[in-house]
Backbone as XML, in Angstrom:
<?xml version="1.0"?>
<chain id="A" units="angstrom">
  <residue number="1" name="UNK">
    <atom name="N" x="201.805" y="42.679" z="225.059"/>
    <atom name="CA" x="201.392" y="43.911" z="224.423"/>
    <atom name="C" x="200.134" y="44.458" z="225.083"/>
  </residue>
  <residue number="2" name="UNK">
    <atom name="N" x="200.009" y="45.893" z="225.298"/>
    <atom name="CA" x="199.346" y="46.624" z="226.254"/>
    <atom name="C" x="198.098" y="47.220" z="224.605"/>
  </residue>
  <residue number="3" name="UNK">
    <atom name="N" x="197.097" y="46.356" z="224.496"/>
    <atom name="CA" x="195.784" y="46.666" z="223.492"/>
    <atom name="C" x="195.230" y="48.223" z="224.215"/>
  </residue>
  <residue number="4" name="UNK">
    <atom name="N" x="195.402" y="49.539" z="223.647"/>
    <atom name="CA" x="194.330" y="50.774" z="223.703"/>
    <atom name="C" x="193.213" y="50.695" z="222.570"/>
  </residue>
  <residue number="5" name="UNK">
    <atom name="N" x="192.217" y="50.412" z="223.729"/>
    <atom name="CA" x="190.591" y="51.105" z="222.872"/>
    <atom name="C" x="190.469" y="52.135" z="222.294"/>
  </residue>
  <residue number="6" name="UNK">
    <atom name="N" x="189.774" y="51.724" z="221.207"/>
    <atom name="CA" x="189.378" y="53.022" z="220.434"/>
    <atom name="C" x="188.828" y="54.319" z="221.203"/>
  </residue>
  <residue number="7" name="UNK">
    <atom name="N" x="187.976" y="54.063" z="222.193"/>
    <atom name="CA" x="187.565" y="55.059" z="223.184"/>
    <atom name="C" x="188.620" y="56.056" z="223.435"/>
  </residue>
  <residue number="8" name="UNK">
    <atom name="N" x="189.908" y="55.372" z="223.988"/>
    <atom name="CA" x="190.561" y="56.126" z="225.026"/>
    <atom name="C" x="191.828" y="56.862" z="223.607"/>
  </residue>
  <residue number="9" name="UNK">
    <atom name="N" x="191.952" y="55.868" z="222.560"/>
    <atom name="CA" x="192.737" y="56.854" z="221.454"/>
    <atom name="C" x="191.551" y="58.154" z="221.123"/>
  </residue>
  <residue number="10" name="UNK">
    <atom name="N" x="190.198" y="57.951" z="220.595"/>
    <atom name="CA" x="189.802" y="58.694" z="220.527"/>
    <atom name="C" x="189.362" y="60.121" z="221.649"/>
  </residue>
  <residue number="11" name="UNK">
    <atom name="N" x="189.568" y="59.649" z="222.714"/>
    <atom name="CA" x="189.980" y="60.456" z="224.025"/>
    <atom name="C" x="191.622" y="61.457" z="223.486"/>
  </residue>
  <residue number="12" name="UNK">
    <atom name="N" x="192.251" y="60.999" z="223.884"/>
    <atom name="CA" x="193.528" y="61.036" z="223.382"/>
    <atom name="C" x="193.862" y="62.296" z="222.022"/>
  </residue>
  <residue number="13" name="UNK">
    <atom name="N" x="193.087" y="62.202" z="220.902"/>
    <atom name="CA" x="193.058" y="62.806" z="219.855"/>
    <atom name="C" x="192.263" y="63.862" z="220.354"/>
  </residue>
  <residue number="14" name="UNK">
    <atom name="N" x="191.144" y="64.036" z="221.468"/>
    <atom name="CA" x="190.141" y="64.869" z="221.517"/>
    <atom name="C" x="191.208" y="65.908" z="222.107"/>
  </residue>
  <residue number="15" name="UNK">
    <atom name="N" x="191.740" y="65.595" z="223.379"/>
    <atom name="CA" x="192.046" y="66.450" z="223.818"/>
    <atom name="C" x="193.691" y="66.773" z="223.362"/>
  </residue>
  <residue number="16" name="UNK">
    <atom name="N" x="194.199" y="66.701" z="222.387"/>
    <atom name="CA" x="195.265" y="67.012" z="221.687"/>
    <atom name="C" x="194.343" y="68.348" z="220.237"/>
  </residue>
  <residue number="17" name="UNK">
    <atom name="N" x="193.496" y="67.916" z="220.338"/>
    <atom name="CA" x="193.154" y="68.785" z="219.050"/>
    <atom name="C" x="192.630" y="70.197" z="220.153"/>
  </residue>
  <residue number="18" name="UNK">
    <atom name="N" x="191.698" y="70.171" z="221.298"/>
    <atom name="CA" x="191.590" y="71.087" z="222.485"/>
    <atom name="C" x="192.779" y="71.618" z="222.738"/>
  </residue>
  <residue number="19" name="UNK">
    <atom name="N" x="193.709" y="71.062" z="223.092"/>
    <atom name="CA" x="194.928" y="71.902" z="223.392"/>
    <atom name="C" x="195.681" y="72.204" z="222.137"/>
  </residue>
  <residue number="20" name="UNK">
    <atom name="N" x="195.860" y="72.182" z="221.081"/>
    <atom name="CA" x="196.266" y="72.806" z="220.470"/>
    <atom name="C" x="195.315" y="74.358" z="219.947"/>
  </residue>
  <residue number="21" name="UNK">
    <atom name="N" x="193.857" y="73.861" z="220.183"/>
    <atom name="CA" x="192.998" y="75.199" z="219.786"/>
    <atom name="C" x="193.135" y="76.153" z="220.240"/>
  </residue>
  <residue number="22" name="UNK">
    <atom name="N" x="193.282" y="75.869" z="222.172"/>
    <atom name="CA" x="193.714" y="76.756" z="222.939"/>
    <atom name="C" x="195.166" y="77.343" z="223.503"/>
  </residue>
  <residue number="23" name="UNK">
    <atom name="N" x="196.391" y="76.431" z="222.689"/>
    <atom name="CA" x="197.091" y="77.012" z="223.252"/>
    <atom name="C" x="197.323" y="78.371" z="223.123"/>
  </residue>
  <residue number="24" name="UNK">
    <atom name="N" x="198.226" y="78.752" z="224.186"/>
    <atom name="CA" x="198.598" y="80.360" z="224.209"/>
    <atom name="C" x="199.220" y="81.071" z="223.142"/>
  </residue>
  <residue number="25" name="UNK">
    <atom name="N" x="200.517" y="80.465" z="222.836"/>
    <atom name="CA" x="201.346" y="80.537" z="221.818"/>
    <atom name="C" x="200.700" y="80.890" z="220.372"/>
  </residue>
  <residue number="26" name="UNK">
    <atom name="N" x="199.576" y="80.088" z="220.113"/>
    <atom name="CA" x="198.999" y="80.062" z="219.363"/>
    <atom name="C" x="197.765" y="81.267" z="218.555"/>
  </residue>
  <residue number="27" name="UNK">
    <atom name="N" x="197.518" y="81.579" z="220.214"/>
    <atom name="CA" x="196.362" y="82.738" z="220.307"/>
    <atom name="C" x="196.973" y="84.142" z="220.991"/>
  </residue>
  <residue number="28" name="UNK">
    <atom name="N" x="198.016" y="84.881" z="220.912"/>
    <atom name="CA" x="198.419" y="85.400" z="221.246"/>
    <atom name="C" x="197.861" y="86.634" z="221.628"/>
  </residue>
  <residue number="29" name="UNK">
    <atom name="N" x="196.490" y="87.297" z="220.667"/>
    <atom name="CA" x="195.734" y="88.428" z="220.792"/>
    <atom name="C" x="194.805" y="87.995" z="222.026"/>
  </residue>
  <residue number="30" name="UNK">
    <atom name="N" x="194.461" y="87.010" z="222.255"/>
    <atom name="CA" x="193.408" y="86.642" z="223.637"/>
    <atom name="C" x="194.257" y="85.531" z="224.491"/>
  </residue>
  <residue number="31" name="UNK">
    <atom name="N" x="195.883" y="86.226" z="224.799"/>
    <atom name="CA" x="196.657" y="84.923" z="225.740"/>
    <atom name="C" x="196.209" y="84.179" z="227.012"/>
  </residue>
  <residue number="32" name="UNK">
    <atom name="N" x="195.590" y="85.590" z="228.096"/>
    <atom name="CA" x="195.215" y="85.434" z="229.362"/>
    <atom name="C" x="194.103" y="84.465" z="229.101"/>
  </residue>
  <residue number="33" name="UNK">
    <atom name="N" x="192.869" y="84.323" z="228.081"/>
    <atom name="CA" x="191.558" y="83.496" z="228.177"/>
    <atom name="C" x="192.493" y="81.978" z="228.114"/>
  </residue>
  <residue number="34" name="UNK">
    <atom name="N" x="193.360" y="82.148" z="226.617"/>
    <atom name="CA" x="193.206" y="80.555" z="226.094"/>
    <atom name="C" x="194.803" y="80.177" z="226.708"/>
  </residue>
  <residue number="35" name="UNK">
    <atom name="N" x="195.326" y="81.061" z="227.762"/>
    <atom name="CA" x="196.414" y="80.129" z="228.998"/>
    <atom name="C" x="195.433" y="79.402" z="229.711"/>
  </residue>
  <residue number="36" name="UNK">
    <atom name="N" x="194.666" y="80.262" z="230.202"/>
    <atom name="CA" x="193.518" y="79.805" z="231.644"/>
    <atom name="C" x="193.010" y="78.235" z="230.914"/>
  </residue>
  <residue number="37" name="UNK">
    <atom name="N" x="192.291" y="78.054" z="229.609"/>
    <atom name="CA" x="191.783" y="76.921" z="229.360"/>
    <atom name="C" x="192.810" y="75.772" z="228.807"/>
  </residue>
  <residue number="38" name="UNK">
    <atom name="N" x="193.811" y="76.273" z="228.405"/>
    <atom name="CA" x="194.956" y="75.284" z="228.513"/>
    <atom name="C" x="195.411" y="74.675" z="229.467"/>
  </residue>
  <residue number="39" name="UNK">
    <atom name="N" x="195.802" y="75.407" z="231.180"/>
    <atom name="CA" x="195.654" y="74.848" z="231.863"/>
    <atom name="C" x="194.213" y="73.579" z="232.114"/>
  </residue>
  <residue number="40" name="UNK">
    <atom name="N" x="193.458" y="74.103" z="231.883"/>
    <atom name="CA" x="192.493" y="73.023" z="232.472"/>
    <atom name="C" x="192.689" y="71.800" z="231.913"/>
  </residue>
  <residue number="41" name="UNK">
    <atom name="N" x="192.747" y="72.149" z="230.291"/>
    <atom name="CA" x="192.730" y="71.101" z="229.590"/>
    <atom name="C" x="193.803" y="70.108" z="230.199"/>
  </residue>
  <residue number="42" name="UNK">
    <atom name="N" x="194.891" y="70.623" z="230.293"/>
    <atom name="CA" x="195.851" y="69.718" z="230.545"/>
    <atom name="C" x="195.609" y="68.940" z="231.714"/>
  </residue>
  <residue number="43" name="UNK">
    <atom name="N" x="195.193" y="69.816" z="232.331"/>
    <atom name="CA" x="194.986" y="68.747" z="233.737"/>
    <atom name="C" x="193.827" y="67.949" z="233.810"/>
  </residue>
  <residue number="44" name="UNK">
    <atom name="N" x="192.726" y="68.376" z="233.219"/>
    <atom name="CA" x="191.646" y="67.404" z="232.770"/>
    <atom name="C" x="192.309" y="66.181" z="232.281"/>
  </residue>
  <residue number="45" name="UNK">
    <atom name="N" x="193.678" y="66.088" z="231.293"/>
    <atom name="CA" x="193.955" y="65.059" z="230.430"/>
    <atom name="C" x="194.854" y="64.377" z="231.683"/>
  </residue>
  <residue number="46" name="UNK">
    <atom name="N" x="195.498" y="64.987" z="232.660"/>
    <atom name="CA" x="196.615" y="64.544" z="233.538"/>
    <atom name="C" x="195.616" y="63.428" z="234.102"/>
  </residue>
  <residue number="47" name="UNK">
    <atom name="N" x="194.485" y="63.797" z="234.587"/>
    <atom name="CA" x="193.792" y="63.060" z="235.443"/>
    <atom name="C" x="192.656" y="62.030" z="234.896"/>
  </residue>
  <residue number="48" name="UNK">
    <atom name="N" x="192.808" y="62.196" z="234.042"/>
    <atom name="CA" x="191.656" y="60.957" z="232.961"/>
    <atom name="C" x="192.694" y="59.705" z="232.287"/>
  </residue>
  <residue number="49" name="UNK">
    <atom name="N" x="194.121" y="60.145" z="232.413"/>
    <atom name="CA" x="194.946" y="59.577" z="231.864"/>
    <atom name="C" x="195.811" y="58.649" z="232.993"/>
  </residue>
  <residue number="50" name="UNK">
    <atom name="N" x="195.719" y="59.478" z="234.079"/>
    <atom name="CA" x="196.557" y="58.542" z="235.563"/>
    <atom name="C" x="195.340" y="57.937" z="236.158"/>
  </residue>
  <residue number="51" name="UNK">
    <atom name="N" x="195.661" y="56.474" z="236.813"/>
    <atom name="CA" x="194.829" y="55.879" z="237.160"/>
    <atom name="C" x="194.825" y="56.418" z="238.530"/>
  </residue>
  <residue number="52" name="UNK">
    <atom name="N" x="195.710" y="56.460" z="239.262"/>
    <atom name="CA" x="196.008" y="57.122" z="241.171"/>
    <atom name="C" x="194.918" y="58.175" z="241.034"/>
  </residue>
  <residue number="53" name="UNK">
    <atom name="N" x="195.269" y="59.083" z="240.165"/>
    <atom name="CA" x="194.521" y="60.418" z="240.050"/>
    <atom name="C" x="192.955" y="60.239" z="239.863"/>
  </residue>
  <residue number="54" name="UNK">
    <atom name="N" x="192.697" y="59.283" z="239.167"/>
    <atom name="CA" x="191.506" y="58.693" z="239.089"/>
    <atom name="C" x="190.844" y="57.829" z="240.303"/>
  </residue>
  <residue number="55" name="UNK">
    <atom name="N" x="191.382" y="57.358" z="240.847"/>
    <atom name="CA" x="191.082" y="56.865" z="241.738"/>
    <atom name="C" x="190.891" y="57.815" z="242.844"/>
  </residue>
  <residue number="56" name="UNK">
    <atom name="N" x="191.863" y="58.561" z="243.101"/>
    <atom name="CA" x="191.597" y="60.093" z="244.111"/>
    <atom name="C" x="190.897" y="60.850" z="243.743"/>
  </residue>
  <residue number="57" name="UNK">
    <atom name="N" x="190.209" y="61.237" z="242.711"/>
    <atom name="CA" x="189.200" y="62.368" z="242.644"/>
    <atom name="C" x="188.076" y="61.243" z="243.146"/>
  </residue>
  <residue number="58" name="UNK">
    <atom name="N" x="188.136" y="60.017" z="242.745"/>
    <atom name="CA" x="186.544" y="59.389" z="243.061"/>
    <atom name="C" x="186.353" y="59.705" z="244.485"/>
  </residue>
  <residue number="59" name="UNK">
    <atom name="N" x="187.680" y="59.378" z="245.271"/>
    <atom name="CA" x="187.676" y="59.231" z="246.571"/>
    <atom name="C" x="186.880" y="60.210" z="246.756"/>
  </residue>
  <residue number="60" name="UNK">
    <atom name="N" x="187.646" y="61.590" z="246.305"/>
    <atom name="CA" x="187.294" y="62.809" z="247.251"/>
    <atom name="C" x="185.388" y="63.247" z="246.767"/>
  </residue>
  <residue number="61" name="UNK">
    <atom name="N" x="185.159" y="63.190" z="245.762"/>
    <atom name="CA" x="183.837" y="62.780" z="245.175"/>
    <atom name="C" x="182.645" y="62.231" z="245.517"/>
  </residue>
  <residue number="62" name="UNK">
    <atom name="N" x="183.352" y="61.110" z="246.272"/>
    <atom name="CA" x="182.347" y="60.031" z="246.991"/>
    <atom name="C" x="182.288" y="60.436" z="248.494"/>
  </residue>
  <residue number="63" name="UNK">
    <atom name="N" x="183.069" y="61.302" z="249.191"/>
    <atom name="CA" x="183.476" y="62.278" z="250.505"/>
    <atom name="C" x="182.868" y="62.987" z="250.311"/>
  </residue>
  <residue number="64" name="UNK">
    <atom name="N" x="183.504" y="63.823" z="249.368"/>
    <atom name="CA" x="182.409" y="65.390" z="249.801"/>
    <atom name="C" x="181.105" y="65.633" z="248.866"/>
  </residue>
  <residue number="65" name="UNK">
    <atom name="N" x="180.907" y="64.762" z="248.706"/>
    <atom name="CA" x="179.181" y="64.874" z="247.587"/>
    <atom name="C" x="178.415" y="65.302" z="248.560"/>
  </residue>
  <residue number="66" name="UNK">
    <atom name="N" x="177.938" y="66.501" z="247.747"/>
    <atom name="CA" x="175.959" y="66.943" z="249.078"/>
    <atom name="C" x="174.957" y="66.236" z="247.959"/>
  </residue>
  <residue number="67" name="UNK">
    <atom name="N" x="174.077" y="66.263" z="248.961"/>
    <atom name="CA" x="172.943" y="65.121" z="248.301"/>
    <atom name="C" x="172.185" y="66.077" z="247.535"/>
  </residue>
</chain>
């Protein structure tokens, strides 16, 4: 059995309650703002949630950092 921390459920819940605030569907009088932050959200969650993806932003992070 695969144990999730409270951290990462509470991760998990954060950005489920974010994307539902912003979805589009939802906000229909301001669609264009709360599409744009839905996208992010989601992909914020794509990449906090995949480890590869995590591991590749560090990469590129630890590459292209200016001091």
């Amino acid at each position: 059995l695969k144990i999730i921390s409270n951290q990462f459920l509470n991760l998990i819940y954060s950005f489920k309650k974010l994307a539902l605030k912003h979805h589009p569907l939802k906000n229909a009088a301001h669609m264009n703002i709360h599409l744009e932050k839905f996208h992010q959200i989601c992909e914020a969650y794509e990449v906090l949630s995949n480890r590869k993806l995590q591991e590749f932003s560090r990469f590129f992070k630890n590459q292209f950092s200016y001091p």
